[in-house]
Amino acid sequence: MKDVTDCYREFGDDRLPPGQRETSEFPVLSKSGTPPFDPETWEFRVTGAVEDELSFSWAEFQELPAETQRQDFHCVTGWSTFDREFTGVPFLELAERAGVADDAIHVMFSALDDYTTDLPLDACMREEVLFTWELDGEPLPRDHGGPLRVVTPHRYAYKGAKWVDGIEFLTEPELGYWERRGYSETANPWREERYS
Ligand SMILES: Nc1nc2c(c(=O)[nH]1)N[C@H]1C(S)=C(S)[C@@H](COP(=O)(O)O)O[C@H]1N2
Ligand SMILES: [Mo]
């Protein structure tokens, strides 16, 4: 198990970011409910500014090399939860397999509920950005983004797409669902980057 709960040290002195409150709960927050998932037709795609575009079925995705990490989770609405254990594939693994093009600078994540979120490439190329299907030793609950979601403990949690089914590498920044509605593109909790 890899403990990445101390990734905050790069950004600030306190594990709990300013203006956040720790809760022992793990609330569910979704823009529009939990979308259906069919393991037979589900397809995960890596597209855009890469050497090789990739595509995985649900069975294939789960064969990728996985690891378990202990992480914290910070929602922009003010709650944080500590020491959650997520198992999955690092973003870095997918980036390496696809071969990121030299002119890629940004990433768009897409999801089954038509949610999108974007991040600068350097904020994605970090060990703690995981595509995860297991939370605290159990299959990731559907409301929390099962079968597959992204976690971003170094950023507010809206950067972690639940029900994720694709990433696109971009040569120009584009805005995701909440980013178009005024939320921060960079979303660093220790700098309280909540709004743009
Ligand atoms: N696909 C999708 N991903 C999403 C969202 C969403 O509505 N749809 N909400 C985001 C927000 S605002 C937060 S705080 C977290 C909430 O994750 P949770 O429901 O597991 O707590 O998911 C993020 N990822
Ligand atoms: Mo959120």
Tab-separated table of C-alpha atoms and ligand atoms in Angstrom:
chain	number	residue	atom	x	y	z
A	1	MET	CA	0.000	0.000	0.000
A	2	LYS	CA	1.303	3.385	-1.021
A	3	ASP	CA	0.509	6.255	1.358
A	4	VAL	CA	0.101	9.499	-0.596
A	5	THR	CA	-1.761	11.388	2.131
A	6	ASP	CA	1.264	13.673	2.507
A	7	CYS	CA	1.063	15.065	-1.045
A	8	TYR	CA	-0.191	18.299	0.591
A	9	ARG	CA	3.338	19.091	1.816
A	10	GLU	CA	4.131	20.337	-1.650
A	11	PHE	CA	1.330	22.924	-1.353
A	12	GLY	CA	0.990	23.886	2.316
A	13	ASP	CA	1.746	23.051	5.938
A	14	ASP	CA	-1.621	21.578	6.886
A	15	ARG	CA	-3.132	18.301	5.821
A	16	LEU	CA	-6.618	19.857	6.026
A	17	PRO	CA	-6.783	22.607	3.359
A	18	PRO	CA	-8.015	26.071	4.420
A	19	GLY	CA	-11.803	26.439	4.686
A	20	GLN	CA	-12.363	22.646	4.763
A	21	ARG	CA	-13.970	20.536	7.512
A	22	GLU	CA	-13.074	16.888	8.067
A	23	THR	CA	-15.951	14.414	8.092
A	24	SER	CA	-15.917	10.694	8.840
A	25	GLU	CA	-18.643	10.259	6.200
A	26	PHE	CA	-18.060	9.910	2.483
A	27	PRO	CA	-21.002	11.894	1.039
A	28	VAL	CA	-22.204	11.367	-2.538
A	29	LEU	CA	-22.268	14.375	-4.855
A	30	SER	CA	-23.430	14.067	-8.468
A	31	LYS	CA	-24.795	16.616	-10.912
A	32	SER	CA	-27.559	14.314	-12.166
A	33	GLY	CA	-27.717	10.908	-10.511
A	34	THR	CA	-25.999	7.601	-11.237
A	35	PRO	CA	-25.922	6.559	-14.920
A	36	PRO	CA	-26.410	2.925	-16.010
A	37	PHE	CA	-23.338	0.745	-16.673
A	38	ASP	CA	-23.239	-2.280	-18.996
A	39	PRO	CA	-20.001	-4.286	-18.630
A	40	GLU	CA	-20.563	-5.839	-22.071
A	41	THR	CA	-20.668	-2.573	-24.021
A	42	TRP	CA	-18.567	-0.287	-21.779
A	43	GLU	CA	-15.512	1.025	-23.585
A	44	PHE	CA	-12.724	3.225	-22.248
A	45	ARG	CA	-10.893	5.354	-24.817
A	46	VAL	CA	-7.637	7.315	-24.781
A	47	THR	CA	-7.674	9.814	-27.654
A	48	GLY	CA	-6.224	13.080	-28.941
A	49	ALA	CA	-2.576	14.141	-28.873
A	50	VAL	CA	-1.018	10.700	-28.364
A	51	GLU	CA	1.134	8.363	-30.461
A	52	ASP	CA	-1.347	5.492	-30.170
A	53	GLU	CA	-5.017	5.897	-29.352
A	54	LEU	CA	-6.152	3.145	-26.966
A	55	SER	CA	-9.395	1.363	-26.236
A	56	PHE	CA	-10.229	-1.063	-23.422
A	57	SER	CA	-13.247	-3.208	-22.609
A	58	TRP	CA	-14.194	-3.435	-18.918
A	59	ALA	CA	-12.478	-6.849	-18.679
A	60	GLU	CA	-9.341	-5.489	-20.362
A	61	PHE	CA	-9.182	-2.408	-18.170
A	62	GLN	CA	-9.166	-4.485	-14.998
A	63	GLU	CA	-6.173	-6.457	-16.324
A	64	LEU	CA	-4.012	-3.320	-16.262
A	65	PRO	CA	-1.385	-3.153	-13.489
A	66	ALA	CA	-3.127	-1.823	-10.375
A	67	GLU	CA	-1.946	-0.492	-7.057
A	68	THR	CA	-3.576	0.503	-3.780
A	69	GLN	CA	-3.064	3.964	-2.325
A	70	ARG	CA	-4.155	5.705	0.869
A	71	GLN	CA	-5.450	9.144	-0.048
A	72	ASP	CA	-7.400	12.146	1.229
A	73	PHE	CA	-10.405	13.596	-0.633
A	74	HIS	CA	-11.435	17.279	-0.675
A	75	CYS	CA	-14.808	18.491	-2.011
A	76	VAL	CA	-14.989	22.111	-3.116
A	77	THR	CA	-18.238	22.521	-1.122
A	78	GLY	CA	-16.159	22.294	2.085
A	79	TRP	CA	-15.869	18.695	3.308
A	80	SER	CA	-12.793	16.504	3.339
A	81	THR	CA	-12.408	12.836	4.193
A	82	PHE	CA	-9.071	11.283	5.178
A	83	ASP	CA	-7.378	7.905	4.714
A	84	ARG	CA	-9.485	6.372	1.948
A	85	GLU	CA	-7.969	3.359	0.216
A	86	PHE	CA	-8.314	3.328	-3.553
A	87	THR	CA	-7.150	0.556	-5.891
A	88	GLY	CA	-6.638	1.170	-9.587
A	89	VAL	CA	-4.431	2.146	-12.487
A	90	PRO	CA	-2.271	5.275	-12.331
A	91	PHE	CA	-2.832	7.955	-14.970
A	92	LEU	CA	0.924	7.659	-15.641
A	93	GLU	CA	0.476	4.048	-16.768
A	94	LEU	CA	-2.120	4.973	-19.397
A	95	ALA	CA	-0.088	7.997	-20.516
A	96	GLU	CA	2.966	5.806	-21.009
A	97	ARG	CA	1.040	3.198	-23.004
A	98	ALA	CA	-0.501	5.818	-25.301
A	99	GLY	CA	2.667	7.901	-25.662
A	100	VAL	CA	1.828	11.543	-24.942
A	101	ALA	CA	2.574	13.871	-27.889
A	102	ASP	CA	5.089	16.675	-27.325
A	103	ASP	CA	2.483	19.373	-27.899
A	104	ALA	CA	-0.107	17.962	-25.428
A	105	ILE	CA	-0.633	20.419	-22.551
A	106	HIS	CA	-4.097	19.643	-21.211
A	107	VAL	CA	-6.449	16.714	-20.549
A	108	MET	CA	-10.232	16.300	-20.750
A	109	PHE	CA	-11.929	13.490	-18.810
A	110	SER	CA	-15.351	12.250	-19.958
A	111	ALA	CA	-17.970	10.175	-18.173
A	112	LEU	CA	-21.145	8.124	-18.659
A	113	ASP	CA	-23.345	10.926	-17.226
A	114	ASP	CA	-21.968	13.426	-19.784
A	115	TYR	CA	-19.863	15.013	-17.059
A	116	THR	CA	-16.517	16.377	-18.168
A	117	THR	CA	-13.601	17.898	-16.282
A	118	ASP	CA	-10.266	19.261	-17.438
A	119	LEU	CA	-6.803	19.604	-15.932
A	120	PRO	CA	-3.412	20.804	-17.106
A	121	LEU	CA	-1.287	17.827	-18.166
A	122	ASP	CA	1.274	18.354	-15.389
A	123	ALA	CA	-1.497	18.058	-12.768
A	124	CYS	CA	-2.405	14.651	-14.276
A	125	MET	CA	1.111	13.213	-14.599
A	126	ARG	CA	1.338	12.406	-10.886
A	127	GLU	CA	1.382	9.091	-9.085
A	128	GLU	CA	-1.720	9.888	-7.008
A	129	VAL	CA	-4.023	10.386	-10.021
A	130	LEU	CA	-5.701	6.978	-10.190
A	131	PHE	CA	-8.433	5.330	-12.250
A	132	THR	CA	-9.981	3.341	-9.431
A	133	TRP	CA	-12.560	0.542	-9.106
A	134	GLU	CA	-12.107	-0.306	-5.415
A	135	LEU	CA	-12.745	1.822	-2.309
A	136	ASP	CA	-11.633	0.599	1.127
A	137	GLY	CA	-11.295	-2.974	-0.130
A	138	GLU	CA	-14.759	-3.194	-1.701
A	139	PRO	CA	-15.886	-2.703	-5.306
A	140	LEU	CA	-16.335	1.040	-5.809
A	141	PRO	CA	-20.020	1.774	-5.000
A	142	ARG	CA	-22.006	2.841	-8.080
A	143	ASP	CA	-22.953	6.194	-6.468
A	144	HIS	CA	-19.264	6.937	-5.866
A	145	GLY	CA	-18.512	6.416	-9.562
A	146	GLY	CA	-18.402	2.663	-9.984
A	147	PRO	CA	-17.375	0.878	-12.070
A	148	LEU	CA	-14.508	3.347	-12.592
A	149	ARG	CA	-13.664	6.841	-11.389
A	150	VAL	CA	-10.699	9.183	-11.158
A	151	VAL	CA	-9.332	10.428	-7.834
A	152	THR	CA	-7.292	13.625	-7.493
A	153	PRO	CA	-6.233	14.083	-3.836
A	154	HIS	CA	-4.035	17.071	-4.771
A	155	ARG	CA	-7.050	18.883	-6.306
A	156	TYR	CA	-10.689	19.472	-5.368
A	157	ALA	CA	-12.668	16.335	-6.038
A	158	TYR	CA	-14.676	17.708	-8.986
A	159	LYS	CA	-11.477	17.050	-10.954
A	160	GLY	CA	-12.052	13.329	-10.365
A	161	ALA	CA	-14.626	12.167	-12.912
A	162	LYS	CA	-16.941	9.430	-11.622
A	163	TRP	CA	-18.108	6.844	-14.219
A	164	VAL	CA	-15.115	7.883	-16.323
A	165	ASP	CA	-14.963	6.333	-19.801
A	166	GLY	CA	-12.327	8.357	-21.595
A	167	ILE	CA	-9.465	10.810	-21.589
A	168	GLU	CA	-8.504	13.125	-24.411
A	169	PHE	CA	-5.077	14.740	-24.587
A	170	LEU	CA	-5.400	18.330	-25.819
A	171	THR	CA	-3.011	20.842	-27.377
A	172	GLU	CA	-5.179	23.758	-26.158
A	173	PRO	CA	-7.036	24.084	-22.843
A	174	GLU	CA	-10.783	23.362	-22.961
A	175	LEU	CA	-13.245	23.716	-20.087
A	176	GLY	CA	-15.197	20.909	-18.426
A	177	TYR	CA	-18.680	20.894	-16.896
A	178	TRP	CA	-18.022	22.829	-13.676
A	179	GLU	CA	-15.152	24.816	-15.148
A	180	ARG	CA	-17.568	26.314	-17.725
A	181	ARG	CA	-19.792	27.275	-14.792
A	182	GLY	CA	-17.140	29.314	-12.999
A	183	TYR	CA	-15.185	26.753	-11.001
A	184	SER	CA	-11.404	26.882	-11.082
A	185	GLU	CA	-9.432	25.112	-13.802
A	186	THR	CA	-6.490	24.473	-11.471
A	187	ALA	CA	-8.493	23.795	-8.245
A	188	ASN	CA	-5.626	23.601	-5.740
A	189	PRO	CA	-7.264	23.239	-2.278
A	190	TRP	CA	-4.270	24.666	-0.382
A	191	ARG	CA	-4.548	27.877	-2.403
A	192	GLU	CA	-8.356	27.776	-2.143
A	193	GLU	CA	-8.686	27.882	-5.917
A	194	ARG	CA	-12.450	27.260	-5.834
A	195	TYR	CA	-13.659	29.684	-8.512
A	196	SER	CA	-12.037	31.117	-11.628
B	1	LIG	N1	-19.212	11.915	-13.690
B	1	LIG	C1	-19.256	12.743	-12.644
B	1	LIG	N2	-18.150	12.882	-11.891
B	1	LIG	C2	-18.161	13.700	-10.817
B	1	LIG	C3	-19.293	14.459	-10.481
B	1	LIG	C4	-20.456	14.297	-11.293
B	1	LIG	O1	-21.513	14.896	-11.084
B	1	LIG	N3	-20.395	13.429	-12.361
B	1	LIG	N4	-19.263	15.302	-9.386
B	1	LIG	C5	-17.926	15.738	-8.933
B	1	LIG	C6	-17.940	16.374	-7.632
B	1	LIG	S1	-18.451	17.993	-7.563
B	1	LIG	C7	-17.442	15.764	-6.509
B	1	LIG	S2	-17.283	16.556	-5.031
B	1	LIG	C8	-17.077	14.334	-6.540
B	1	LIG	C9	-17.954	13.615	-5.546
B	1	LIG	O2	-17.596	12.276	-5.440
B	1	LIG	P1	-18.422	11.363	-4.429
B	1	LIG	O3	-19.852	11.393	-4.854
B	1	LIG	O4	-17.786	10.023	-4.529
B	1	LIG	O5	-18.244	11.981	-3.071
B	1	LIG	O6	-17.246	13.744	-7.809
B	1	LIG	C10	-16.941	14.578	-8.898
B	1	LIG	N5	-17.017	13.796	-10.094
B	2	MO	MO	-17.728	18.785	-5.401
